[in-house]
Amino acid sequence: MTSKSLCFKLMREDLKRRMWTIALTVLGFVFTLLVPVALKSSAYLDQIREETQWQTRQRMARQLVGLVGINGLVIAVLVAAAVVWAVSGFRYLHNSRQVDFYHSIPVKRHQLFIASYLNGILIPMAIYLAAHILAVALVLRTGIGSDILGTMWWKAMLLNMVYYSMMYTTSVIAMMMTGNLIIALLGTVVFWGYGPSVLSLTVLYKSQWFRTYYESAEHAQRWMRAISFSSPFASYMFAVEELSYDALRIWQAAGAVMVTVFLAVIAYGLYHIRSSEAAGKAMAFKRTESPIKHLIALPVGVVFGMFFYGIRSTLFWAVFGVLCGVALTCCIMEIIYHFDFRKLFANWIHLAACFAISLLLVAAGMYDWYGYDSWLPNAADVQSAAVVFQYDDGWVTYGDVKLENDAMGQESASWDYMGQTDYGFSHMELTDIYTVMELSKKGVEANKKSRSQKGDEWRWTGENCVVKFRLSNGKNAYRQYNIPAQELEPLKTAVHDSQEYKKGIYPILSQTGADTEGVYFQQYNRKQKVTLSGEDTAHLLTVYQKELEELTMDVRKKEIPVGTIQFRTRSLEEGIAVNEANGYGYRMEDRCYYPVYPSFVRTLEELEKAGVEMVGLDLDTVSDIRIRYYWYQHPDENGQEEGGQPAPMTYTGDFEEAAWEKGTDEGWTVTYDKKEDLERLIPALVFLDYKNMNRYYELETPYNAETFVTTSFAVSSDYRNKDGSLGGFQINMNLLSDQDIERFRLVRLEETQ
């Protein structure tokens, strides 16, 4: 009882000298929590009295709930308070006179520590708790019920209290390990930021030096988890992010409490063994100086080496960067340790060692001494693989509809996106290991040849593909390669034509008839709903899936789609209906369309049986074609640009009697409506939306022309130009003869180079 009474007395006396800290903390929470909530509450009540639109009130209610939930300003105050309370509680340890005074008091040292340490946790938390509860009461006073307020407010309160304690304890450790306030503050920054910085540097190191390195979702998740455990500040920020998605679990808060207790024991142990003579020195413990200096100098040297190499891409500048980084860090830290500029090179052996190790790390990455880029798995150890050709089929929509409730309990739908590579890696299982290994060997060879190229030039010398190896030991290995197109083409064709590849790239191949609610067919932005029964819908889906699986690279080089088809899933239909009912939200009607090629004969037959009206571009549907020709500047009457330079093209005659007109800002527009001209141009028309769904199609367009087509079939006015023509077309010069190219004055790209 006597000990407890003494502890309370010490805590009370400690608070008397820290009144300014209490006042500062109160002001911080008043102006970041109570005042904003009071202002928003008043404005929200005014909106209710004025009977403003429901959407406006909903938005304001969402903001109110956010203020008592995840409030960035409150988090900033807590972070600052953790440092301020640690400094105010143990500042006396950095002053020799104050240390002598406190240690001469007839009180055991551990009681002094406990009194100051507990005040730094209990008092700020009591102030924050009172402010937070009062803020919640203000929100409830507006009429927003507990059902709308939810559980976020008390979860956020618990989270902030737990992680404040952890960060405060870390700041106390920094105070224990140093004898100077400035050094203590720098130490706090190091404790909070060193772990995330080094781990981030590791990822950056791999990205710069390992040319076949690929950051998969699996790797990214692993690194994020490691970073979240690398420092109290990072752990706090990741916990806040998880809470924002309502993914934080109680065991995580319990783990943070256990870590805080462990750190508190360390802080007490350091306080117990700390000598009184440490006051005024840079570091309270001499043995910690060298390890801390090395731990900081090595990554700084590597960063400087990478930075200067990134600018000049030579060994000399990499060495220069390493030397600068290590020398600056070691010299500055020696000055800090000794408080003397003459001690710049007091430990030149340490400087030389840090320089040598940092240079070895940079050189190992630069010359791939690790053998990372030349690594290939044993084919016998590969169970299956996945290959994703990046930038191909980028039109495919990945992910699914996500339904959620807003702050007012109103349901809304949005699209939860997923990357092409992530989808391919999780759904593709190639069993043709030989082809994948040959592709990887080509990638390794191309990488060896490209190492002589400077900077990032090697990244753009070929086609990019990413490979995932599923090994027999249960692990996964990822590599990305940049391979010249000519070398990659036969292997790419073999992979592309396999059904296993297509099932890993096109989500529609995993869709079932039972999950399909509706079918829509679209041609030239002309959408039609396909009316089918449930069995017929499933049959059409099966037919389309079969023909998509049979689609080969050779066909794609020769054909572009004649239309697109959408098999709406139940979740997509539900999301569209939810947003239409609410009158707001994401538009999802145009997602998940797939191409229908001319060779998809059975699919087209089934669509015609279902009553779909097919349209095409021919003399019956196209009345005229307008080609707009551009110049960099308008040529004068002598065919010269301003300044006397020859114009890109010089026109003579009347374009074979075609109607033409000169525009002021739009170059020259020529209208072709004669039968003989249309017969030549229509077969070469390419709808660019369809071309974008097939990058393998061999297309050469005139470099300075834009094409518009006037059609007889109905198209939404959203896609029509003012003159009634339909844009988004181009001329494929590969489908025209040289005489026709000359006739229509089309210019090849190579002629302008």
JSON list of N, CA and C in Angstrom, two decimals, residues 70-98:
[
{"chain": "A", "resi": 70, "resn": "ILE", "atom": "N", "xyz": [-11.88, 7.04, -38.59]},
{"chain": "A", "resi": 70, "resn": "ILE", "atom": "CA", "xyz": [-10.47, 7.21, -38.96]},
{"chain": "A", "resi": 70, "resn": "ILE", "atom": "C", "xyz": [-10.27, 8.69, -39.31]},
{"chain": "A", "resi": 71, "resn": "ASN", "atom": "N", "xyz": [-9.73, 9.42, -38.37]},
{"chain": "A", "resi": 71, "resn": "ASN", "atom": "CA", "xyz": [-9.51, 10.86, -38.51]},
{"chain": "A", "resi": 71, "resn": "ASN", "atom": "C", "xyz": [-8.01, 11.11, -38.61]},
{"chain": "A", "resi": 72, "resn": "GLY", "atom": "N", "xyz": [-7.57, 11.54, -39.79]},
{"chain": "A", "resi": 72, "resn": "GLY", "atom": "CA", "xyz": [-6.14, 11.74, -40.01]},
{"chain": "A", "resi": 72, "resn": "GLY", "atom": "C", "xyz": [-5.53, 12.78, -39.10]},
{"chain": "A", "resi": 73, "resn": "LEU", "atom": "N", "xyz": [-6.27, 13.84, -38.79]},
{"chain": "A", "resi": 73, "resn": "LEU", "atom": "CA", "xyz": [-5.74, 14.89, -37.91]},
{"chain": "A", "resi": 73, "resn": "LEU", "atom": "C", "xyz": [-5.54, 14.36, -36.49]},
{"chain": "A", "resi": 74, "resn": "VAL", "atom": "N", "xyz": [-6.47, 13.55, -36.03]},
{"chain": "A", "resi": 74, "resn": "VAL", "atom": "CA", "xyz": [-6.34, 12.96, -34.69]},
{"chain": "A", "resi": 74, "resn": "VAL", "atom": "C", "xyz": [-5.12, 12.05, -34.65]},
{"chain": "A", "resi": 75, "resn": "ILE", "atom": "N", "xyz": [-4.93, 11.27, -35.70]},
{"chain": "A", "resi": 75, "resn": "ILE", "atom": "CA", "xyz": [-3.76, 10.39, -35.75]},
{"chain": "A", "resi": 75, "resn": "ILE", "atom": "C", "xyz": [-2.47, 11.20, -35.71]},
{"chain": "A", "resi": 76, "resn": "ALA", "atom": "N", "xyz": [-2.44, 12.33, -36.43]},
{"chain": "A", "resi": 76, "resn": "ALA", "atom": "CA", "xyz": [-1.25, 13.19, -36.41]},
{"chain": "A", "resi": 76, "resn": "ALA", "atom": "C", "xyz": [-0.99, 13.73, -35.00]},
{"chain": "A", "resi": 77, "resn": "VAL", "atom": "N", "xyz": [-2.04, 14.11, -34.30]},
{"chain": "A", "resi": 77, "resn": "VAL", "atom": "CA", "xyz": [-1.89, 14.61, -32.94]},
{"chain": "A", "resi": 77, "resn": "VAL", "atom": "C", "xyz": [-1.35, 13.51, -32.02]},
{"chain": "A", "resi": 78, "resn": "LEU", "atom": "N", "xyz": [-1.84, 12.30, -32.18]},
{"chain": "A", "resi": 78, "resn": "LEU", "atom": "CA", "xyz": [-1.38, 11.19, -31.35]},
{"chain": "A", "resi": 78, "resn": "LEU", "atom": "C", "xyz": [0.10, 10.88, -31.61]},
{"chain": "A", "resi": 79, "resn": "VAL", "atom": "N", "xyz": [0.51, 10.94, -32.88]},
{"chain": "A", "resi": 79, "resn": "VAL", "atom": "CA", "xyz": [1.91, 10.70, -33.21]},
{"chain": "A", "resi": 79, "resn": "VAL", "atom": "C", "xyz": [2.79, 11.77, -32.57]},
{"chain": "A", "resi": 80, "resn": "ALA", "atom": "N", "xyz": [2.37, 13.02, -32.69]},
{"chain": "A", "resi": 80, "resn": "ALA", "atom": "CA", "xyz": [3.15, 14.10, -32.08]},
{"chain": "A", "resi": 80, "resn": "ALA", "atom": "C", "xyz": [3.14, 14.00, -30.56]},
{"chain": "A", "resi": 81, "resn": "ALA", "atom": "N", "xyz": [1.98, 13.63, -30.00]},
{"chain": "A", "resi": 81, "resn": "ALA", "atom": "CA", "xyz": [1.88, 13.52, -28.54]},
{"chain": "A", "resi": 81, "resn": "ALA", "atom": "C", "xyz": [2.79, 12.43, -28.00]},
{"chain": "A", "resi": 82, "resn": "ALA", "atom": "N", "xyz": [2.98, 11.34, -28.77]},
{"chain": "A", "resi": 82, "resn": "ALA", "atom": "CA", "xyz": [3.85, 10.26, -28.31]},
{"chain": "A", "resi": 82, "resn": "ALA", "atom": "C", "xyz": [5.27, 10.77, -28.09]},
{"chain": "A", "resi": 83, "resn": "VAL", "atom": "N", "xyz": [5.73, 11.66, -28.97]},
{"chain": "A", "resi": 83, "resn": "VAL", "atom": "CA", "xyz": [7.07, 12.22, -28.83]},
{"chain": "A", "resi": 83, "resn": "VAL", "atom": "C", "xyz": [7.11, 13.26, -27.70]},
{"chain": "A", "resi": 84, "resn": "VAL", "atom": "N", "xyz": [6.12, 14.13, -27.68]},
{"chain": "A", "resi": 84, "resn": "VAL", "atom": "CA", "xyz": [6.11, 15.22, -26.70]},
{"chain": "A", "resi": 84, "resn": "VAL", "atom": "C", "xyz": [6.06, 14.68, -25.27]},
{"chain": "A", "resi": 85, "resn": "TRP", "atom": "N", "xyz": [5.21, 13.68, -25.04]},
{"chain": "A", "resi": 85, "resn": "TRP", "atom": "CA", "xyz": [5.10, 13.13, -23.68]},
{"chain": "A", "resi": 85, "resn": "TRP", "atom": "C", "xyz": [6.35, 12.35, -23.29]},
{"chain": "A", "resi": 86, "resn": "ALA", "atom": "N", "xyz": [6.98, 11.67, -24.23]},
{"chain": "A", "resi": 86, "resn": "ALA", "atom": "CA", "xyz": [8.23, 10.98, -23.91]},
{"chain": "A", "resi": 86, "resn": "ALA", "atom": "C", "xyz": [9.33, 11.97, -23.58]},
{"chain": "A", "resi": 87, "resn": "VAL", "atom": "N", "xyz": [9.41, 13.06, -24.34]},
{"chain": "A", "resi": 87, "resn": "VAL", "atom": "CA", "xyz": [10.43, 14.08, -24.10]},
{"chain": "A", "resi": 87, "resn": "VAL", "atom": "C", "xyz": [10.19, 14.78, -22.77]},
{"chain": "A", "resi": 88, "resn": "SER", "atom": "N", "xyz": [8.93, 15.19, -22.53]},
{"chain": "A", "resi": 88, "resn": "SER", "atom": "CA", "xyz": [8.64, 15.93, -21.29]},
{"chain": "A", "resi": 88, "resn": "SER", "atom": "C", "xyz": [8.83, 15.06, -20.06]},
{"chain": "A", "resi": 89, "resn": "GLY", "atom": "N", "xyz": [8.64, 13.76, -20.20]},
{"chain": "A", "resi": 89, "resn": "GLY", "atom": "CA", "xyz": [8.76, 12.88, -19.04]},
{"chain": "A", "resi": 89, "resn": "GLY", "atom": "C", "xyz": [10.19, 12.54, -18.68]},
{"chain": "A", "resi": 90, "resn": "PHE", "atom": "N", "xyz": [11.09, 12.44, -19.69]},
{"chain": "A", "resi": 90, "resn": "PHE", "atom": "CA", "xyz": [12.45, 11.98, -19.42]},
{"chain": "A", "resi": 90, "resn": "PHE", "atom": "C", "xyz": [13.50, 12.96, -19.92]},
{"chain": "A", "resi": 91, "resn": "ARG", "atom": "N", "xyz": [13.09, 14.21, -20.08]},
{"chain": "A", "resi": 91, "resn": "ARG", "atom": "CA", "xyz": [14.03, 15.25, -20.52]},
{"chain": "A", "resi": 91, "resn": "ARG", "atom": "C", "xyz": [15.13, 15.45, -19.50]},
{"chain": "A", "resi": 92, "resn": "TYR", "atom": "N", "xyz": [14.85, 15.22, -18.25]},
{"chain": "A", "resi": 92, "resn": "TYR", "atom": "CA", "xyz": [15.85, 15.45, -17.20]},
{"chain": "A", "resi": 92, "resn": "TYR", "atom": "C", "xyz": [17.07, 14.54, -17.35]},
{"chain": "A", "resi": 93, "resn": "LEU", "atom": "N", "xyz": [16.90, 13.41, -18.04]},
{"chain": "A", "resi": 93, "resn": "LEU", "atom": "CA", "xyz": [18.03, 12.49, -18.22]},
{"chain": "A", "resi": 93, "resn": "LEU", "atom": "C", "xyz": [19.12, 13.07, -19.11]},
{"chain": "A", "resi": 94, "resn": "HIS", "atom": "N", "xyz": [18.81, 14.14, -19.83]},
{"chain": "A", "resi": 94, "resn": "HIS", "atom": "CA", "xyz": [19.78, 14.75, -20.73]},
{"chain": "A", "resi": 94, "resn": "HIS", "atom": "C", "xyz": [20.46, 15.96, -20.12]},
{"chain": "A", "resi": 95, "resn": "ASN", "atom": "N", "xyz": [20.16, 16.24, -18.86]},
{"chain": "A", "resi": 95, "resn": "ASN", "atom": "CA", "xyz": [20.77, 17.36, -18.16]},
{"chain": "A", "resi": 95, "resn": "ASN", "atom": "C", "xyz": [21.42, 16.83, -16.89]},
{"chain": "A", "resi": 96, "resn": "SER", "atom": "N", "xyz": [22.73, 17.03, -16.78]},
{"chain": "A", "resi": 96, "resn": "SER", "atom": "CA", "xyz": [23.47, 16.43, -15.66]},
{"chain": "A", "resi": 96, "resn": "SER", "atom": "C", "xyz": [23.01, 16.96, -14.31]},
{"chain": "A", "resi": 97, "resn": "ARG", "atom": "N", "xyz": [22.68, 18.24, -14.23]},
{"chain": "A", "resi": 97, "resn": "ARG", "atom": "CA", "xyz": [22.22, 18.79, -12.95]},
{"chain": "A", "resi": 97, "resn": "ARG", "atom": "C", "xyz": [20.88, 18.19, -12.54]},
{"chain": "A", "resi": 98, "resn": "GLN", "atom": "N", "xyz": [19.95, 18.09, -13.51]},
{"chain": "A", "resi": 98, "resn": "GLN", "atom": "CA", "xyz": [18.64, 17.52, -13.20]},
{"chain": "A", "resi": 98, "resn": "GLN", "atom": "C", "xyz": [18.76, 16.04, -12.85]}
]
